[in-house]
Coordinates of C-alpha atoms and ligand atoms in Angstrom, one line a residue:
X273 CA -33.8 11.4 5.3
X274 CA -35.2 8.6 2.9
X275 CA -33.4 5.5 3.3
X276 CA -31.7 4.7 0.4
X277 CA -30.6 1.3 -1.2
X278 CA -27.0 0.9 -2.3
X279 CA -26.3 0.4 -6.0
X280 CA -24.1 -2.4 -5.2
X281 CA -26.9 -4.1 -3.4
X282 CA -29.7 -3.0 -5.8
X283 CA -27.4 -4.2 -8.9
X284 CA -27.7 -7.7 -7.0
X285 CA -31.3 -7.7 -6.1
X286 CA -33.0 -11.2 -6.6
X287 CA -36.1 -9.5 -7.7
X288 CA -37.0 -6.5 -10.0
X289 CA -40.5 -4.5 -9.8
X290 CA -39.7 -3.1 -6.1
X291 CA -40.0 0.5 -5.0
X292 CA -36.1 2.2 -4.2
X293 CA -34.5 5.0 -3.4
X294 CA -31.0 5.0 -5.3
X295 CA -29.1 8.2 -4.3
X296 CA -25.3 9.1 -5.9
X297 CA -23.2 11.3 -8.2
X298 CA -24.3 11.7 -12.0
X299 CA -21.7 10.0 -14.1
X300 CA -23.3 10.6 -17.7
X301 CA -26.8 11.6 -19.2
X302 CA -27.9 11.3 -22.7
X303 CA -31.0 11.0 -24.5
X304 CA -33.8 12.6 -26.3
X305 CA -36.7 14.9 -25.4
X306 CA -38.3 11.7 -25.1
X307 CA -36.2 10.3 -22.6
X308 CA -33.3 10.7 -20.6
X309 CA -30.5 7.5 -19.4
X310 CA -28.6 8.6 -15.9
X311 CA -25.5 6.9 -15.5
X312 CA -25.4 6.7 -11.7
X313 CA -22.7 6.5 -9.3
X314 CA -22.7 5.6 -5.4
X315 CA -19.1 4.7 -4.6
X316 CA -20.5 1.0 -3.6
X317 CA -19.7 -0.5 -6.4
X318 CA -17.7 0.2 -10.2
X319 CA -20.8 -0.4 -11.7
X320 CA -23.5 2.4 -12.4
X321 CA -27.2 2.0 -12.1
X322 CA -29.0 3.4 -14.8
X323 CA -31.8 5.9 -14.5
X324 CA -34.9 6.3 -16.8
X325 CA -36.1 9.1 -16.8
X326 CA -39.4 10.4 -18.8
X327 CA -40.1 14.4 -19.3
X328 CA -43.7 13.0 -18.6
X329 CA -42.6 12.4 -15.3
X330 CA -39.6 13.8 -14.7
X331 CA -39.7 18.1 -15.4
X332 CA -37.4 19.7 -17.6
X333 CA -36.2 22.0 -14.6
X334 CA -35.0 18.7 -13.0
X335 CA -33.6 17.5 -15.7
X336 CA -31.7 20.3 -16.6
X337 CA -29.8 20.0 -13.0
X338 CA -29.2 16.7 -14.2
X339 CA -25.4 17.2 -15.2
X340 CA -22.4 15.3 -15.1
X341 CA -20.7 15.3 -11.3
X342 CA -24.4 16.7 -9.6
X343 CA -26.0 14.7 -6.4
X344 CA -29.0 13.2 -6.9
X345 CA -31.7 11.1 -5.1
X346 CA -33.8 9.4 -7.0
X347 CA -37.4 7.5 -6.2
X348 CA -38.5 4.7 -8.7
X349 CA -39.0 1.2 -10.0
X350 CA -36.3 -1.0 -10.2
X351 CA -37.3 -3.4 -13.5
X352 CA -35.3 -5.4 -15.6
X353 CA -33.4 -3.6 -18.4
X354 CA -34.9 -3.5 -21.9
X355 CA -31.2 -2.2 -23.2
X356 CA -28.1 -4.4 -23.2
X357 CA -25.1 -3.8 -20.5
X358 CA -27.0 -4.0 -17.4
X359 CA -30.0 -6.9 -15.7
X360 CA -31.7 -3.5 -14.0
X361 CA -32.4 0.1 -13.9
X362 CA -34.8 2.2 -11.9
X363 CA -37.8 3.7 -13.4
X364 CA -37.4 7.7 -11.8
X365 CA -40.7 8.5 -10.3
X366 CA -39.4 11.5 -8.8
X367 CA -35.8 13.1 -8.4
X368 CA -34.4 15.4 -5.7
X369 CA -31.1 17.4 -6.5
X370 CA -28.5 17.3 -3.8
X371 CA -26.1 19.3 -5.6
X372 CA -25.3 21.1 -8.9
X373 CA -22.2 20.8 -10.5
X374 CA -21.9 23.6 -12.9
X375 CA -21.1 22.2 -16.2
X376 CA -18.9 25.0 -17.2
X377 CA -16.6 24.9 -14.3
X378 CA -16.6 20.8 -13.5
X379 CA -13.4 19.7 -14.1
X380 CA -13.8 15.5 -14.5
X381 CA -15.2 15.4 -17.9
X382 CA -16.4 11.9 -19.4
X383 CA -13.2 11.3 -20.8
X384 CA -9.5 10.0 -19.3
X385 CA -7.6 12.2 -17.4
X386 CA -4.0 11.6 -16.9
X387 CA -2.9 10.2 -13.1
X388 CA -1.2 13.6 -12.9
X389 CA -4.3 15.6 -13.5
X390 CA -6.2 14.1 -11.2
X391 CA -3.6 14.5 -8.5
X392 CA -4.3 17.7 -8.2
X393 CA -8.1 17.9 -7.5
X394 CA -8.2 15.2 -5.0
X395 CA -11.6 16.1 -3.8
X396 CA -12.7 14.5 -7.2
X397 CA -10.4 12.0 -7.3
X398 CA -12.3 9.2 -5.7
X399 CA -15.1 9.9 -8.0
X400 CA -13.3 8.6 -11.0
X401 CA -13.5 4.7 -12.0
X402 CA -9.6 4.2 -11.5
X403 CA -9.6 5.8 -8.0
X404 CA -13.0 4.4 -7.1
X405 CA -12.1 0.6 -7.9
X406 CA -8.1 1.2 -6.1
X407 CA -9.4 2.7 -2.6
X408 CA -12.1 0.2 -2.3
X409 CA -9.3 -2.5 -3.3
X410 CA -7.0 -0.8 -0.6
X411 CA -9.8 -1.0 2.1
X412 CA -10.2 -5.1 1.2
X413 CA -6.7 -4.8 1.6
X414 CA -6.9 -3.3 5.1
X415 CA -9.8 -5.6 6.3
X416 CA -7.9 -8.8 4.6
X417 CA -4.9 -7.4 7.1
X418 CA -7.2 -8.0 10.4
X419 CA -8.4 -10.7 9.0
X420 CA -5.9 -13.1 8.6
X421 CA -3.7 -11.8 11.9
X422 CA -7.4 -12.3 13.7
X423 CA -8.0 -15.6 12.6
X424 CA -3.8 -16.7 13.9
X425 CA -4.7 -15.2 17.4
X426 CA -2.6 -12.2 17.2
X427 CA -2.8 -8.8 18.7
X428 CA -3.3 -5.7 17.1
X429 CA -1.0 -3.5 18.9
X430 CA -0.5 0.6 18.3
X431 CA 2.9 1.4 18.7
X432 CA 3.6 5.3 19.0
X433 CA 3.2 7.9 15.9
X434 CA 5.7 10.3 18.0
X435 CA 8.6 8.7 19.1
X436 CA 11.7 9.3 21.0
X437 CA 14.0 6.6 18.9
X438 CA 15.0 5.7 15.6
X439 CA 14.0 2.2 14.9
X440 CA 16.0 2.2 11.7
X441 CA 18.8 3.9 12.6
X442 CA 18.6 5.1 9.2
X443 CA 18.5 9.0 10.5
X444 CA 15.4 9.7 8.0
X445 CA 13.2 11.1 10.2
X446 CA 10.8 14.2 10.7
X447 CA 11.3 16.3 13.7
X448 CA 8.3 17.0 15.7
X449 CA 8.8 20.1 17.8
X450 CA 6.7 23.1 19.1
X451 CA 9.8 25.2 19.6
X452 CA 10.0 28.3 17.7
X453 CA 11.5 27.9 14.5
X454 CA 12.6 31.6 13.8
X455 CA 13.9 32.1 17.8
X456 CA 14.7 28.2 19.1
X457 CA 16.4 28.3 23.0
X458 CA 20.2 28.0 22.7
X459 CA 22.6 25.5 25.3
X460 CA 25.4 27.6 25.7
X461 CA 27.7 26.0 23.0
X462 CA 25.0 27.3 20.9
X463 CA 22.8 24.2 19.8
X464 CA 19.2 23.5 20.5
X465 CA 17.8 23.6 24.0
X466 CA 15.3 20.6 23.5
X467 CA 14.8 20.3 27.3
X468 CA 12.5 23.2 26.9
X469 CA 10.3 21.2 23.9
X470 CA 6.9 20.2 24.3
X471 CA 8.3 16.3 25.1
X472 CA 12.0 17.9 26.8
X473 CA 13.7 16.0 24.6
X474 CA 14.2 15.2 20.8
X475 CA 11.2 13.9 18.9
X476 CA 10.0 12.4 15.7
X477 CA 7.6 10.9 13.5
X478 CA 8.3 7.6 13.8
X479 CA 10.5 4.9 10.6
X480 CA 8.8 1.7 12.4
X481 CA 7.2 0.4 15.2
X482 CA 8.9 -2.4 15.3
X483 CA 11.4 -1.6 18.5
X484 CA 7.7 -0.9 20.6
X485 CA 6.3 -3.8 19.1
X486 CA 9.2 -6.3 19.9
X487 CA 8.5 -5.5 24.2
X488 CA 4.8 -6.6 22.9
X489 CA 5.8 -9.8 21.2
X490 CA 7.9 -10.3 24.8
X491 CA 4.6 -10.7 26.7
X492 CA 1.7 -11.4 24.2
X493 CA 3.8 -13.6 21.6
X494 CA 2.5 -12.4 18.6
X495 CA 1.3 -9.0 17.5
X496 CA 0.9 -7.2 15.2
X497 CA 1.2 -3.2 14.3
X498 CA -0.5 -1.3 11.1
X499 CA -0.2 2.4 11.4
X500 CA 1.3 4.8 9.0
X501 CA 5.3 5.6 8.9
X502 CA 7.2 8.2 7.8
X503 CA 10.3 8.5 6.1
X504 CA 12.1 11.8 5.3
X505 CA 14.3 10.1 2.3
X506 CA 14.1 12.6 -0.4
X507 CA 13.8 9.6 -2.8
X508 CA 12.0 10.9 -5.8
X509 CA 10.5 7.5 -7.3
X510 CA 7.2 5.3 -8.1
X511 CA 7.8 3.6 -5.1
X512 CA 8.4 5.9 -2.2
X513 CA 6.6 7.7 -0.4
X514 CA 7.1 10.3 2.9
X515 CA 3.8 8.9 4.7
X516 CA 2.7 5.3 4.2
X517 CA 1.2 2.5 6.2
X518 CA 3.1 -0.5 7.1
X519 CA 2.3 -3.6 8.8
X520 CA 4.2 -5.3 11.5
X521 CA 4.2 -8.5 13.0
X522 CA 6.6 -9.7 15.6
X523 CA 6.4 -13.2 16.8
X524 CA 7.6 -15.0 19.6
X525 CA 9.5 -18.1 19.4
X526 CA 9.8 -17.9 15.5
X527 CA 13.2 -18.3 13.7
X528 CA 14.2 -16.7 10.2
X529 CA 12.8 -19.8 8.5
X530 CA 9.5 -18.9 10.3
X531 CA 9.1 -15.8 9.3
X532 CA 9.5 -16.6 5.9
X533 CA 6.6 -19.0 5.8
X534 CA 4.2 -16.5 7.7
X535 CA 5.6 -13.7 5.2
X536 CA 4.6 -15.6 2.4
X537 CA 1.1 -17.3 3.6
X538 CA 0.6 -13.6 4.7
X539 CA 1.2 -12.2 0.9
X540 CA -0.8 -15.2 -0.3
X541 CA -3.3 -14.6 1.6
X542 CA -3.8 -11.1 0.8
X543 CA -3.8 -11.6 -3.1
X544 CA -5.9 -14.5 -3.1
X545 CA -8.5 -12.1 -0.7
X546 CA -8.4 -9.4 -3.7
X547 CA -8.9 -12.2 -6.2
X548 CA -11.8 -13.6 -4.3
X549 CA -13.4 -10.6 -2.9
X550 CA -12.8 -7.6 -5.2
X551 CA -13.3 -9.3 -9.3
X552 CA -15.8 -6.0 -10.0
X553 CA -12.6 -3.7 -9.6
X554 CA -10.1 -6.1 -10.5
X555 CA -11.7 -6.7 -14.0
X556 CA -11.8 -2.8 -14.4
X557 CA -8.4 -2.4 -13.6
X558 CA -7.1 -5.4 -15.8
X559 CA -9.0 -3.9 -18.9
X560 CA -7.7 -0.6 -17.9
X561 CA -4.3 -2.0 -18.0
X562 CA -4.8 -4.0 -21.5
X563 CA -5.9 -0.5 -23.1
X564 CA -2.4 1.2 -21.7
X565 CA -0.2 -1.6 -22.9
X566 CA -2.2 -1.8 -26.6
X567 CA 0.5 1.9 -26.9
X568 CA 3.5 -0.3 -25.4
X569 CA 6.2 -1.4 -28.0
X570 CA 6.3 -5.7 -27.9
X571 CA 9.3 -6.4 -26.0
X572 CA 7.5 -3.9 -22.9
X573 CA 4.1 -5.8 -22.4
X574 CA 3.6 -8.0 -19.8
X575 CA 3.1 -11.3 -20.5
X576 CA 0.3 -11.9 -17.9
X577 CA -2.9 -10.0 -17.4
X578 CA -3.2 -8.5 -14.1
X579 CA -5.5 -11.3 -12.7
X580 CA -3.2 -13.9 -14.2
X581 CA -0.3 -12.4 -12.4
X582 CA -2.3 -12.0 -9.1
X583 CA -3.2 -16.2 -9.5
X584 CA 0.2 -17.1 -10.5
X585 CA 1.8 -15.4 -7.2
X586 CA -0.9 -16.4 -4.9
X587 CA -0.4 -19.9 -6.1
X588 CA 3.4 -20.7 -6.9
X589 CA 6.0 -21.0 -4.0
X590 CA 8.6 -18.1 -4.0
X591 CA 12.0 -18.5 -4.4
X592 CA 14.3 -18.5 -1.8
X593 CA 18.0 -17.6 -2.0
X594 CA 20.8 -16.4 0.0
X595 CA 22.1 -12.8 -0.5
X596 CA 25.7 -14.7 -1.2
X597 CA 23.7 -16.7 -4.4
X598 CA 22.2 -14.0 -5.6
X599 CA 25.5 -11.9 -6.3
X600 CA 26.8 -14.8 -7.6
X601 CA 23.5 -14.7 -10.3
X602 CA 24.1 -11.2 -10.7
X603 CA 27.8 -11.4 -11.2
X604 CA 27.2 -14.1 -14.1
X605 CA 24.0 -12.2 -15.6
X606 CA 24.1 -11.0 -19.2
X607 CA 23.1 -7.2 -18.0
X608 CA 26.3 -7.3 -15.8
X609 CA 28.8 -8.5 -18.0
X610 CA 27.7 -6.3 -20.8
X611 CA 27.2 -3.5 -18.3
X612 CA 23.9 -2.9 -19.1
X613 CA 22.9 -2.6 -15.3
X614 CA 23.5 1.3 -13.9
X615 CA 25.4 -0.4 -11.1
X616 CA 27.6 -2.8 -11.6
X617 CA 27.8 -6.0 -9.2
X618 CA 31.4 -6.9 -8.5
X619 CA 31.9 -8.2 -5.5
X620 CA 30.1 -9.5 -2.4
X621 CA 29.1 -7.1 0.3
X622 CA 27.7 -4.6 -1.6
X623 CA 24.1 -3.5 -1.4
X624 CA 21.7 -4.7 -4.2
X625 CA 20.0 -1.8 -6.4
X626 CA 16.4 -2.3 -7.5
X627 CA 17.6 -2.9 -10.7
X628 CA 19.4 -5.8 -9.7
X629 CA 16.3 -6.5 -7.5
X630 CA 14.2 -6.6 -10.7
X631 CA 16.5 -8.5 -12.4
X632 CA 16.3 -11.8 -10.0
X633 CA 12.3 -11.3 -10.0
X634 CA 11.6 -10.5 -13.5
X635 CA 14.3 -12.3 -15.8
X636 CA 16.1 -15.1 -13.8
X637 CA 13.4 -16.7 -11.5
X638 CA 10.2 -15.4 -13.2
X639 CA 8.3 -15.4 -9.9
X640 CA 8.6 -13.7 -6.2
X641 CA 12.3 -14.5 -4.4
X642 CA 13.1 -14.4 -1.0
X643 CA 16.5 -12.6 -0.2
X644 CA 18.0 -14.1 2.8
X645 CA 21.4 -13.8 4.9
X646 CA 22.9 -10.5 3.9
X647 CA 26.0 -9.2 5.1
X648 CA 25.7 -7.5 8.5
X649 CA 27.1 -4.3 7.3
X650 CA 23.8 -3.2 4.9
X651 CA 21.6 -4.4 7.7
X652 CA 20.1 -2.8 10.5
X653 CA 21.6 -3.3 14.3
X654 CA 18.9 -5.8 15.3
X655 CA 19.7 -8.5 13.3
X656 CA 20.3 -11.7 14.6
X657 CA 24.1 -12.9 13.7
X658 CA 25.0 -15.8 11.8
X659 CA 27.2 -18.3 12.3
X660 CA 29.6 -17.1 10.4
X661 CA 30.0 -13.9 12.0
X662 CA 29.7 -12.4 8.8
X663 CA 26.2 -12.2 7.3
X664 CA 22.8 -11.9 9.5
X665 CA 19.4 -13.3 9.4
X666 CA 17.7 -11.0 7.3
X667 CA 15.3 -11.5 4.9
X668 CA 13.4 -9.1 1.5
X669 CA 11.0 -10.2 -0.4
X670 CA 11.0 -8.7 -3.9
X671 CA 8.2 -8.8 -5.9
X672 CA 7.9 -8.4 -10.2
X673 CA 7.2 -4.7 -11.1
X674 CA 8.3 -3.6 -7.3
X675 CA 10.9 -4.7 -6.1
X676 CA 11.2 -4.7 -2.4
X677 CA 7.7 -5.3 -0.7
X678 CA 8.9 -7.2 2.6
X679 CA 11.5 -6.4 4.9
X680 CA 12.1 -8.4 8.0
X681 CA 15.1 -10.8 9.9
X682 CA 15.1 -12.4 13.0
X683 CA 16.4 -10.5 15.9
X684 CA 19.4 -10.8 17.9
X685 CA 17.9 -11.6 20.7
X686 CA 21.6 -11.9 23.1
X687 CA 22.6 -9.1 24.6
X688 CA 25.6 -9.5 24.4
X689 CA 26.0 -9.8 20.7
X690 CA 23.4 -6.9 20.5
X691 CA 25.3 -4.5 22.7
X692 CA 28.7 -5.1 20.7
X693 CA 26.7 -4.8 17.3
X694 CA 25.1 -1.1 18.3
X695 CA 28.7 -0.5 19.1
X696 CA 29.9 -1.5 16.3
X697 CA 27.4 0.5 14.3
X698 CA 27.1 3.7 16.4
X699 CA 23.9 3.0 17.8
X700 CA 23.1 4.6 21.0
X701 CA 23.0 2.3 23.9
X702 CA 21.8 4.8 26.3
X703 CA 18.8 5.7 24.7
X704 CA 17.8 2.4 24.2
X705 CA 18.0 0.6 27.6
X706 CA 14.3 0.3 27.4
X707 CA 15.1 -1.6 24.4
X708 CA 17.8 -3.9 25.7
X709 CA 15.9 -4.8 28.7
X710 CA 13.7 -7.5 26.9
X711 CA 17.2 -8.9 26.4
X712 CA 17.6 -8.5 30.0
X713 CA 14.7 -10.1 31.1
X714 CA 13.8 -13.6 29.9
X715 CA 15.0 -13.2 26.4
X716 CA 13.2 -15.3 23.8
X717 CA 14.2 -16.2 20.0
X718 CA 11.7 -14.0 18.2
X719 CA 11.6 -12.9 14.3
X720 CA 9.2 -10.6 12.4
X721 CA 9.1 -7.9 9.2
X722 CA 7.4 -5.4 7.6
X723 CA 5.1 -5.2 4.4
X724 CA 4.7 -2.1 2.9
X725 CA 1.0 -1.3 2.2
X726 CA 0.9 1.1 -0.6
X727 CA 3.5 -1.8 -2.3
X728 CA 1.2 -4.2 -1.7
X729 CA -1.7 -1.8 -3.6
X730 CA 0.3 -1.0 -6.4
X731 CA 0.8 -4.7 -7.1
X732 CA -2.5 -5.6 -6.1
X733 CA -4.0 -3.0 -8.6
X734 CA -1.6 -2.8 -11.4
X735 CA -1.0 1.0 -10.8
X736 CA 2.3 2.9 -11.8
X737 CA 2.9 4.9 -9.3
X738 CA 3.0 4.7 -5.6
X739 CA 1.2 8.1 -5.4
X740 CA -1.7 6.9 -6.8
X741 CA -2.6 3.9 -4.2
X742 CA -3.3 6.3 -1.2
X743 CA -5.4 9.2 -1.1
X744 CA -3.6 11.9 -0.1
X745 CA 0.3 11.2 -1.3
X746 CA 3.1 12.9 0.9
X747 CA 6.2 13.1 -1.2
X748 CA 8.9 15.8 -1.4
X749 CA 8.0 18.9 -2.3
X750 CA 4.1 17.7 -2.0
X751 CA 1.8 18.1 0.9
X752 CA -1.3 19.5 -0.2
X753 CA -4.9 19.0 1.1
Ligands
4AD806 O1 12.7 -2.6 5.0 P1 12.1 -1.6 6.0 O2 12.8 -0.3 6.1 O3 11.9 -2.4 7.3 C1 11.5 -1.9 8.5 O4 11.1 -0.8 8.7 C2 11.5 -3.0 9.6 N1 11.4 -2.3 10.9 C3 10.4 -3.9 9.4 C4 10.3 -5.0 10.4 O5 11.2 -5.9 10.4 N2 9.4 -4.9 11.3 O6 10.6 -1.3 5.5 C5 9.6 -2.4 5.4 C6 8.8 -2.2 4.1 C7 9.6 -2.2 2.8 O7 9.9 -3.5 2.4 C8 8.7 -1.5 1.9 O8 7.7 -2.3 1.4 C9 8.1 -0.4 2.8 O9 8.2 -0.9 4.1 N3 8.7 0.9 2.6 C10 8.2 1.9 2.0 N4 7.0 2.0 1.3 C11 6.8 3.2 0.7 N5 7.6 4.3 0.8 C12 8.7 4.3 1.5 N6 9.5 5.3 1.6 C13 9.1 3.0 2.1 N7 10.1 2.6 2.9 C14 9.9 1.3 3.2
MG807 MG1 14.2 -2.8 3.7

C-alpha cells in the first residue's frame, strides 16, 4: 500500500512543493466544474487538509464518488495555499476511492447533530469534530497518566477485572457467572449452588482495585492501577457511568497529608499536559462551548472560558477543609437557610449531596476544595481512624461543574482497629484474610485514592455529559455496540 503522510504532520511541514500521499474521510466538497475544494479528514489532527482538485486532472467519475463521509487516497503536490484559512493544500494528481458513502443514506450531514443523535451511530461518532478532538484529548489523558506515575518511579500494576471481593463494600456489583440462568443448581435450602460456577464461588466485576493493589504497595511501595471499573448503581446522571476507568495509586509510607499533595500535583499535572499538548482540540472545544453558552440566559454562563478555567486550576492551590467546616459553611449558606438546596444540611454526620458539593466549589471557595476527615460512618471500612474516634482520614476532591473527581483516605493500617471496624460495619472478615494479612505481616502507614477518568475528561473537555467522554457508554438500560 502507498505510504501515506499524516495530515497532522503534512499541516506542519517546513516546506511546500513535495510529492504526498494524504489518505482520509471526505468532510465537505464544493466548487465549480472548474474546480473542486476537498475538505479532508485523517483523525490525526482537528484540522482538515484541503484538496484541489481540477476536472482536467481529476475525472468526473472520481469526482462524483467524492461525497461527504467516502475514503479517499489522494496523490499530489503539497503548495502553499492561495485561499485564506489554511498555510497548505495538496494539488490532487490522482485520487483512489476507498469507499463510497451513499449520499442518500449517510447519516452525519455537514451540520450539528445533537450529543443524543450521535450516540446512537457510534460507528460515526468519532468521525465528527466534537468526538474527534475529546478521544484524542482522552488518549493525552491516558499517556499523561503513565507519564507522570513513570517519571515518580511507580509501578503500573493490573489488579483483577473478575474478582472474588467487594472493595467498596458498597454491594454494587455485577455478577459474573456461567451458571444457567433459566435452571441455576439449588443447596438444599433452596439458594444458589455457586460451588458448581465456573470460579466455585461467587464472582464479580470488580468496584476497585484498590484492596489488590494495597498487597502491591506492601512490597513495591508505590503503584499504581488504571483499568476500567464497574458499578451496578442505577444512578441515572451526567456523571455516572456502569463501566469507567479509574486510576489507582497506593503508596507506601504516605500519610493523609501526602496523599493530598500527590492528588493534587497529579490533577495539576494532568491539566497542565492538555493545556500544553492538546491547544488544536482545546481551542475547538472552547469555541464549541462559547457558541452553546451565546443560548444561555446571563446568570448561567460561565465566567471563564474553558482554557481559562483549565489555567486557573492547574495553577491555584486547592482548598482544603475538614468535613466538620464544611457543614458548618453549609449550615450558614444562603441556599440552606432559605432552603433553596434539595437537601437540607442540619446537622453533622450526614452525607454531603453534590449539590452541596457544588456549592463549596462553585459559590463559596471559587476554586477546587479538598474534603478531608469525614465521619467514619459514610466512609468505607479501610479508613484509617482519627484521633477522635469519630471521623477518619478520608479525603474528596471536588471539582467546579463535577463535583466529586477524587476519592481517597489513608488506610487503617492496625489490625486491630481494622478488624473491630469491619465488625462494626458488617464486613466479612473471613473472606478477606488475604486482605488482613498485610496487617499481619510488617504493616506499614500507607495512603492512596482514586481519580475517575471519564471525570477528569469531562472537565478536561468542557462536555455535559459523562456519556459523551468514552466511546462506548455503559449506563442503565444501555449497552449497545
Ligand atoms: O470514591 P470512589 O468510590 O473510591 C474508590 O473506589 C476507592 N477504592 C479509591 C481509592 O481510594 N483507591 O471512586 C473514586 C472515583 C470517584 O471520585 C469518581 O471520580 C469515580 O471514581 N467514580 C465514577 N466515575 C464514573 N461513574 C461512576 N459510577 C463512578 N463512581 C466513582
Ligand atoms: Mg467516593
Amino acid at each position: 500500500m502507498t505510504k501515506r503522510t499524516k495530515i497532522e504532520a503534512l499541516l506542519k511541514s517546513s516546506q511546500a512543493n513535495i510529492d504526498v500521499t494524504v489518505k482520509g474521510w471526505v468532510r465537505t466538497k464544493r466548487g465549480n466544474k472548474n474546480v473542486n475544494f476537498i475538505a479532508l479528514n485523517d483523525g490525526s489532527t482537528i484540522n482538515n487538509l484541503q484538496v484541489v482538485a481540477d476536472p482536467n486532472i481529476i475525472s468526473e467519475e472520481i469526482i462524483k464518488q467524492v461525497t461527504t463521509g467516502a475514503c479517499i487516497a489522494v496523490h499530489g503536490k503539497l503548495v502553499e495555499s492561495q485561499g485564506a484559512g489554511q498555510k497548505y493544500e495538496v494539488n490532487a494528481e490522482s485520487i483512489e476511492i476507498y469507499g463510497t458513502a451513499d449520499p442518500e443514506k449517510f447519516p452525519l450531514q455537514p451540520k450539528k447533530h445533537s450529543m443524543e443523535f450521535l450516540r446512537e451511530i457510534a460507528h460515526l461518532r468519532p468521525r465528527t469534530n466534537t468526538f474527534g478532538a475529546v478521544f484524542r484529548i482522552r488518549h493525552a489523558m491516558a499517556f499523561a497518566v503513565h507519564n507522570f506515575f513513570n517519571e515518580k518511579g511507580f509501578c503500573y500494576f493490573h489488579t483483577p477485572i473478575i474478582t472474588g471481593s467487594d472493595a467498596e463494600g458498597a454491594g454494587e456489583m455485577f455478577r459474573v457467572t456461567t451458571l444457567d440462568a433459566k435452571n441455576p443448581p439449588l443447596n438444599a435450602d433452596g439458594s444458589i449452588n455457586y460451588k458448581e460456577d465456573f470460579f466455585e464461588k461467587e464472582t464479580n466485576l470488580t468496584v476497585s482495585g484498590q484492596l489488590e493493589g494495597e498487597l502491591a504497595a506492601m512490597a513495591l511501595s508505590d503503584i499504581y492501577t488504571f483499568g476500567p471499573t464497574f458499578r451496578a448503581e442505577n444512578s441515572n446522571t451526567t456523571r455516572h457511568l456502569a463501566e469507567f476507568w479509574m486510576i489507582e495509586p497506593e503508596m507506601a509510607f504516605y500519610d493523609l497529608k501526602d496523599n493530598m499533595d500527590l492528588a493534587e500535583e497529579f490533577l495539576k499535572y494532568l491539566i497542565k499536559y492538555a493545556l500544553d499538548h492538546c491547544a488544536d482540540d482545546l481551542a475547538f472545544l472552547e469555541q464549541r462551548l462559547i457558541e452553546e453558552e451565546k443560548n444561555k440566559p446571563n446568570t448561567e454562563k460561565s465566567e471563564m472560558t474553558l482554557t481559562e478555567k483549565l489555567r486557573f486550576v492547574s495553577e491555584n492551590d486547592f482548598e482544603r477543609v475538614t468535613y466538620t467546616e464544611a457543614i458548618d459553611i453549609l449550615r450558614n449558606s444562603n441556599p440552606n437557610k432559605k432552603k433553596k438546596f434539595q437537601y437540607i444540611v442540619e446537622g453533622w454526620g450526614t452525607d454531603l449531596q453534590s449539590e452541596h458539593e457544588r456549592y463549596l466549589v462553585e459559590k463559596h471557595f471559587k476554586k477546587p476544595v479538598i474534603l478531608t476527615n469525614y465521619p467514619k460512618d459514610i466512609k468505607s471500612f479501610y479508613m484509617r481512624m482519627d484521633e477522635d474516634g469519630k471521623t477518619v482520614a478520608a479525603m474528596d476532591i471536588l471539582f467546579p461543574g463535577i463535583g466529586e473527581i477524587v476519592g481517597g483516605s489513608q488506610r487503617e493500617e492496625r489490625l486491630d482497629v481494622l478488624v473491630a471496624r469491619m465488625d462494626e460495619m458488617g464486613v466479612p472478615k473471613e473472606e478477606m484474610d488475604w486482605y488482613l494479612d498485610t496487617r499481619r505481616y510488617g504493616t506499614a502507614p500507607h495512603s492512596g485514592f482514586g481519580l475517575g477518568f471519564e471525570r477528569l475528561i469531562i472537565f478536561v473537555t468542557g462536555m455535559a455529559n459523562i456519556r459523551d467522554v468514552i466511546p462506548f457508554p455503559r449506563t442503565p438500560g444501555n449497552a449497545e455496540f
